[in-house]
PDB file of C-alpha atoms in Angstrom:
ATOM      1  CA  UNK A   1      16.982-131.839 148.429  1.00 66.00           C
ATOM      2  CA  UNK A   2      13.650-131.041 147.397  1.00 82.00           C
ATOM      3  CA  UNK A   3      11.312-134.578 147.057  1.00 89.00           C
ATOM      4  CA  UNK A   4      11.315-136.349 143.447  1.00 86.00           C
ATOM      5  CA  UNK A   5       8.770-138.014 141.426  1.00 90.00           C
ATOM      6  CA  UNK A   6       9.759-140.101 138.855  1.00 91.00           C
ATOM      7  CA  UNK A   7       9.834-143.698 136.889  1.00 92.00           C
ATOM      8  CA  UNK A   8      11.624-146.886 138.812  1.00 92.00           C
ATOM      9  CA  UNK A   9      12.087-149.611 135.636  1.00 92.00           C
ATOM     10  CA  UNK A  10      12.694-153.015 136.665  1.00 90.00           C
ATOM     11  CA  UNK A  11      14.916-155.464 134.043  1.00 90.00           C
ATOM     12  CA  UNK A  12      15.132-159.308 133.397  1.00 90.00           C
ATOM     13  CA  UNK A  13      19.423-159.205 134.616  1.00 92.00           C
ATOM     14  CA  UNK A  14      20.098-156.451 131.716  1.00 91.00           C
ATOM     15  CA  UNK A  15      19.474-152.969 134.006  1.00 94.00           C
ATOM     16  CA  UNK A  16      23.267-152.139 133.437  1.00 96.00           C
ATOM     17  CA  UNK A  17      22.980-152.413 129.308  1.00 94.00           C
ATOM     18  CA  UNK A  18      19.237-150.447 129.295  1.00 93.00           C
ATOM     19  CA  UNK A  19      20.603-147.533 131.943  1.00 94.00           C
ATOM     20  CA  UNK A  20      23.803-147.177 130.273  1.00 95.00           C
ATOM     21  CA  UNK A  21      21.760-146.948 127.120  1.00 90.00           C
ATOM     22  CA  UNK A  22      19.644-144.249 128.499  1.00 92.00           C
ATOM     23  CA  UNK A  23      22.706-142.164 129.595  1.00 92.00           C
ATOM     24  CA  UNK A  24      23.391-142.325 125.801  1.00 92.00           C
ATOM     25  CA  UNK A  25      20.164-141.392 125.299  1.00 84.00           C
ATOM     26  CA  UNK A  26      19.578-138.396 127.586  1.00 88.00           C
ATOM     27  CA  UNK A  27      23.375-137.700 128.586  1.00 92.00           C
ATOM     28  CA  UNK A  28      23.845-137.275 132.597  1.00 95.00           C
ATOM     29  CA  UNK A  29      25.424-138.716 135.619  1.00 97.00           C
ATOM     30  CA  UNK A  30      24.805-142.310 136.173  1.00 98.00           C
ATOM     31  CA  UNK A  31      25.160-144.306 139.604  1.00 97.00           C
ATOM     32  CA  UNK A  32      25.003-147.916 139.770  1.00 98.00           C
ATOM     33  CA  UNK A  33      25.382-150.198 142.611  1.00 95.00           C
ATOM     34  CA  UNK A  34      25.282-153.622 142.428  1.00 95.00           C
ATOM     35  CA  UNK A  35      23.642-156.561 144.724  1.00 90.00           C
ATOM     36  CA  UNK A  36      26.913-157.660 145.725  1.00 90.00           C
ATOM     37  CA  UNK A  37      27.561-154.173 146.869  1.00 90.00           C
ATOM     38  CA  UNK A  38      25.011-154.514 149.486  1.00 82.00           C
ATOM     39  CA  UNK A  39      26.293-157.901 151.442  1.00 73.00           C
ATOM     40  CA  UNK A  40      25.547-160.587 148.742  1.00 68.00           C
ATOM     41  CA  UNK A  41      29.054-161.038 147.201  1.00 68.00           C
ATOM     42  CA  UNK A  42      29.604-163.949 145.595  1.00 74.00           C
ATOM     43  CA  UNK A  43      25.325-165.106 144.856  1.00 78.00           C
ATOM     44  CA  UNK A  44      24.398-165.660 141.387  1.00 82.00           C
ATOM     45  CA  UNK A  45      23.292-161.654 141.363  1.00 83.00           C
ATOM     46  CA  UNK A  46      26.171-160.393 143.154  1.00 90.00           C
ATOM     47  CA  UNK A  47      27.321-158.481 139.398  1.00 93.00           C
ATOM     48  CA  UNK A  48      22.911-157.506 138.829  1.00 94.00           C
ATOM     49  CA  UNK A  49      22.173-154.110 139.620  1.00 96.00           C
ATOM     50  CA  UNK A  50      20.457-153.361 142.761  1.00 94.00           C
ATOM     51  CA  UNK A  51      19.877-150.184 142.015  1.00 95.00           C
ATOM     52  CA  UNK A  52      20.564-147.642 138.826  1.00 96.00           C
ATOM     53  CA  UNK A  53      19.834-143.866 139.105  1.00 96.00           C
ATOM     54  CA  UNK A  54      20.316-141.686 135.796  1.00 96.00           C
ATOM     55  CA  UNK A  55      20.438-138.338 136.641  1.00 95.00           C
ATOM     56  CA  UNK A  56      20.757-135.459 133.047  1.00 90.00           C
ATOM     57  CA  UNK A  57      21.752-132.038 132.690  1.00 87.00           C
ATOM     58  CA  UNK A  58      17.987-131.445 131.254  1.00 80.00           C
ATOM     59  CA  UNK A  59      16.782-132.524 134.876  1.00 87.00           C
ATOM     60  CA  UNK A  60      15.710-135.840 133.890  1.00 87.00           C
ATOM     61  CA  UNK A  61      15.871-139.028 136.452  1.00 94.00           C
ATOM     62  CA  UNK A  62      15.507-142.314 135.544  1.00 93.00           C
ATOM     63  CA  UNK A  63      15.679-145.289 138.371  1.00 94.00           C
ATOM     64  CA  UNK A  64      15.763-148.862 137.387  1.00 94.00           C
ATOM     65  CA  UNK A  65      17.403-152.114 138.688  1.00 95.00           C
ATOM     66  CA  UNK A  66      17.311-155.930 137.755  1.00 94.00           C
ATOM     67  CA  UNK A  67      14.252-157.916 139.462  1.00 89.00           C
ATOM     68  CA  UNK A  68      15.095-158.598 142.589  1.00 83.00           C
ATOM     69  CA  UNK A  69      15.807-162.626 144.185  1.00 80.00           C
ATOM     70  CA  UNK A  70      12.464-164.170 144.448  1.00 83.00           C
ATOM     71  CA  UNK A  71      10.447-161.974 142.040  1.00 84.00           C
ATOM     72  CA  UNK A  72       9.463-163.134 138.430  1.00 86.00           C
ATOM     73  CA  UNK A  73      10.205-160.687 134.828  1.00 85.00           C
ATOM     74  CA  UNK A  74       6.923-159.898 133.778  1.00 83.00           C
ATOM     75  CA  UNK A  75       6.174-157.526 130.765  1.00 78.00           C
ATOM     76  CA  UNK A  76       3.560-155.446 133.119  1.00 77.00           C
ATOM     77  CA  UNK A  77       5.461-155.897 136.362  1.00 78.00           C
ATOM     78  CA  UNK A  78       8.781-153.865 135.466  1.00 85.00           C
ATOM     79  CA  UNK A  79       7.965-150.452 136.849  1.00 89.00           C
ATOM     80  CA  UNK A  80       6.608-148.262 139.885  1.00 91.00           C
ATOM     81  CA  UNK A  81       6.733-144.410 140.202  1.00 93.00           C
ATOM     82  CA  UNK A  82       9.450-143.549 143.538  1.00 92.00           C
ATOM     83  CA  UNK A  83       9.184-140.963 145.624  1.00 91.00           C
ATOM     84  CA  UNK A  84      12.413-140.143 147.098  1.00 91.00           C
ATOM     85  CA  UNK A  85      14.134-137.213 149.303  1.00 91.00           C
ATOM     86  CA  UNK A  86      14.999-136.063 152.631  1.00 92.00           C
ATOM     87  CA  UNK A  87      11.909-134.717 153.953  1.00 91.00           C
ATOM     88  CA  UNK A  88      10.967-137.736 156.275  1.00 93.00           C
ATOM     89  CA  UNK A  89       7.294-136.430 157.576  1.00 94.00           C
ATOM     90  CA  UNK A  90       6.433-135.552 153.704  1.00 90.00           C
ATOM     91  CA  UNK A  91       7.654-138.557 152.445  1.00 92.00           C
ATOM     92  CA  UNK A  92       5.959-140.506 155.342  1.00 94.00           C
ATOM     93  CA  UNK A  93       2.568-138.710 154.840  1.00 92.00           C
ATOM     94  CA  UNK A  94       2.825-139.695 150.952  1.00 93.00           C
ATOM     95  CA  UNK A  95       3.372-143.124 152.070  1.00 95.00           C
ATOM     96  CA  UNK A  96       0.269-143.696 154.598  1.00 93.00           C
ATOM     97  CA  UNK A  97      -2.022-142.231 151.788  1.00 92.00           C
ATOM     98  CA  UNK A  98      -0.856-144.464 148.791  1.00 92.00           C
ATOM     99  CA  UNK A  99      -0.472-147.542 151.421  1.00 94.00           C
ATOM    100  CA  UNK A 100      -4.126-146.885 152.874  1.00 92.00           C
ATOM    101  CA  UNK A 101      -6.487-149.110 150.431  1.00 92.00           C
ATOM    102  CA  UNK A 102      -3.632-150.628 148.811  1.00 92.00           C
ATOM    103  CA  UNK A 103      -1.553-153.660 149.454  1.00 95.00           C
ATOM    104  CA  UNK A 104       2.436-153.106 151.165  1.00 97.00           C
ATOM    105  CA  UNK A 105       5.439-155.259 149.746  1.00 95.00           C
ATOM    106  CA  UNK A 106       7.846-154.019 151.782  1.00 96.00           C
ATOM    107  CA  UNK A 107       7.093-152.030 154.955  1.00 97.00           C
ATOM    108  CA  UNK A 108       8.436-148.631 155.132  1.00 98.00           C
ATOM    109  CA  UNK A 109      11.293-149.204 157.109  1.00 97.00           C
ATOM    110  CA  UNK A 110      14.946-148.810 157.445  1.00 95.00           C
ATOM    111  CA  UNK A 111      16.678-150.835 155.088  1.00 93.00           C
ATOM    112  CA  UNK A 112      20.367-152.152 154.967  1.00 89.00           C
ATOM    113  CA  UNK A 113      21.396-149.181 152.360  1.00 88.00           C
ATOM    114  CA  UNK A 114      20.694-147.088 155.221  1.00 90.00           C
ATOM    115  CA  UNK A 115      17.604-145.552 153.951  1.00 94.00           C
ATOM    116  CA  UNK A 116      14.075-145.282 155.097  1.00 97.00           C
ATOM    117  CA  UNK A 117      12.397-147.407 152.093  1.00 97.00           C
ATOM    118  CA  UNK A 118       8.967-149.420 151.087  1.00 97.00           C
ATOM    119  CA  UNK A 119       6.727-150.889 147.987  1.00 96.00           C
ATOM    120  CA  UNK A 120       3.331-150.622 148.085  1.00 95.00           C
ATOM    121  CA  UNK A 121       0.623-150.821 145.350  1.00 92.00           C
ATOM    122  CA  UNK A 122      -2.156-147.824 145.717  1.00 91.00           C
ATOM    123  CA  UNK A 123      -6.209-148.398 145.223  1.00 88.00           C
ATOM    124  CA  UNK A 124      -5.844-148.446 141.756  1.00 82.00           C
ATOM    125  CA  UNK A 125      -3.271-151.293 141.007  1.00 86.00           C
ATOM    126  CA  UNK A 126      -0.253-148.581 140.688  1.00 85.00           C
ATOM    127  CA  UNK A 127       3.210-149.465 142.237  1.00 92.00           C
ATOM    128  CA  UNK A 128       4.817-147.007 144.259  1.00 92.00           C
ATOM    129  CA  UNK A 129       8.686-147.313 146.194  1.00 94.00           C
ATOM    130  CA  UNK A 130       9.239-144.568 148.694  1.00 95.00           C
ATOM    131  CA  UNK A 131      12.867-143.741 149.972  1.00 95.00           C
ATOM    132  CA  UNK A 132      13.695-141.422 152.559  1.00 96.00           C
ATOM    133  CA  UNK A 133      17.402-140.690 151.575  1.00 92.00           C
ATOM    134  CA  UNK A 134      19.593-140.620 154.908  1.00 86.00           C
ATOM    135  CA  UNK A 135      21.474-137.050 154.604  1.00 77.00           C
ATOM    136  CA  UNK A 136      24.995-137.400 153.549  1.00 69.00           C
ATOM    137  CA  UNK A 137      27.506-136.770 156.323  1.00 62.00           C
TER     138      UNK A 137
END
């Protein structure tokens, strides 16, 4: 799988309605998986979507999720470009440049999805997610 660039929206607890809308919208596979699907079952969030990819026969993909636990909706604050694929050293090198200057929400680490995965915000105030997908088995 060859890296991808594209939007990562972030929703005030509505992700499912607005992604399901955009499959409407631009047709496509759509994979959603919720917070309780990752080891919170029965929180307040457990049904919120964790993560949303949207996926169309015109190439398209569209990421989004609800806010995570802790963070506050803010018109301004609901999107970062991800960089996702396979290709760990690319993905890493992508990372150290965009980090370097910037500020780091989450570390680049492995996360509990199984993924390689971090948040930073670049030099110029832009929010960035990078994934290193784990090859299927």
């Amino acid at each position: 799988m060859a890296s991808l660039l594209n939007p990562y929206l972030s929703f005030d607890g509505n992700a499912r309605q607005a992604l399901e809308f955009y499959r409407e919208v631009f047709g496509g596979r759509l994979r959603l998986n919720t917070y309780g699907d990752f080891g919170r079952p029965g929180t307040d969030n457990a049904d919120k979507i964790m993560h949303g990819m949207l996926t169309s026969a015109a190439g398209f993909t569209l990421m989004g999720a609800d806010m995570p636990p802790g963070m506050t909706y803010a018109p301004g604050n609901n999107f970062a470009v991800s960089v996702s694929g396979e290709d760990g050293p690319e993905l890493r090198g992508y990372w150290e440049k965009l980090s370097g200057g910037g500020s780091v929400a989450v570390p680049l680490e492995k996360q509990m999805w199984g993924d390689v995965f971090g948040m930073c915000t670049d030099r110029f105030g832009i929010p960035w997610m990078v994934n290193v997908n784990q090859p299927a088995d």
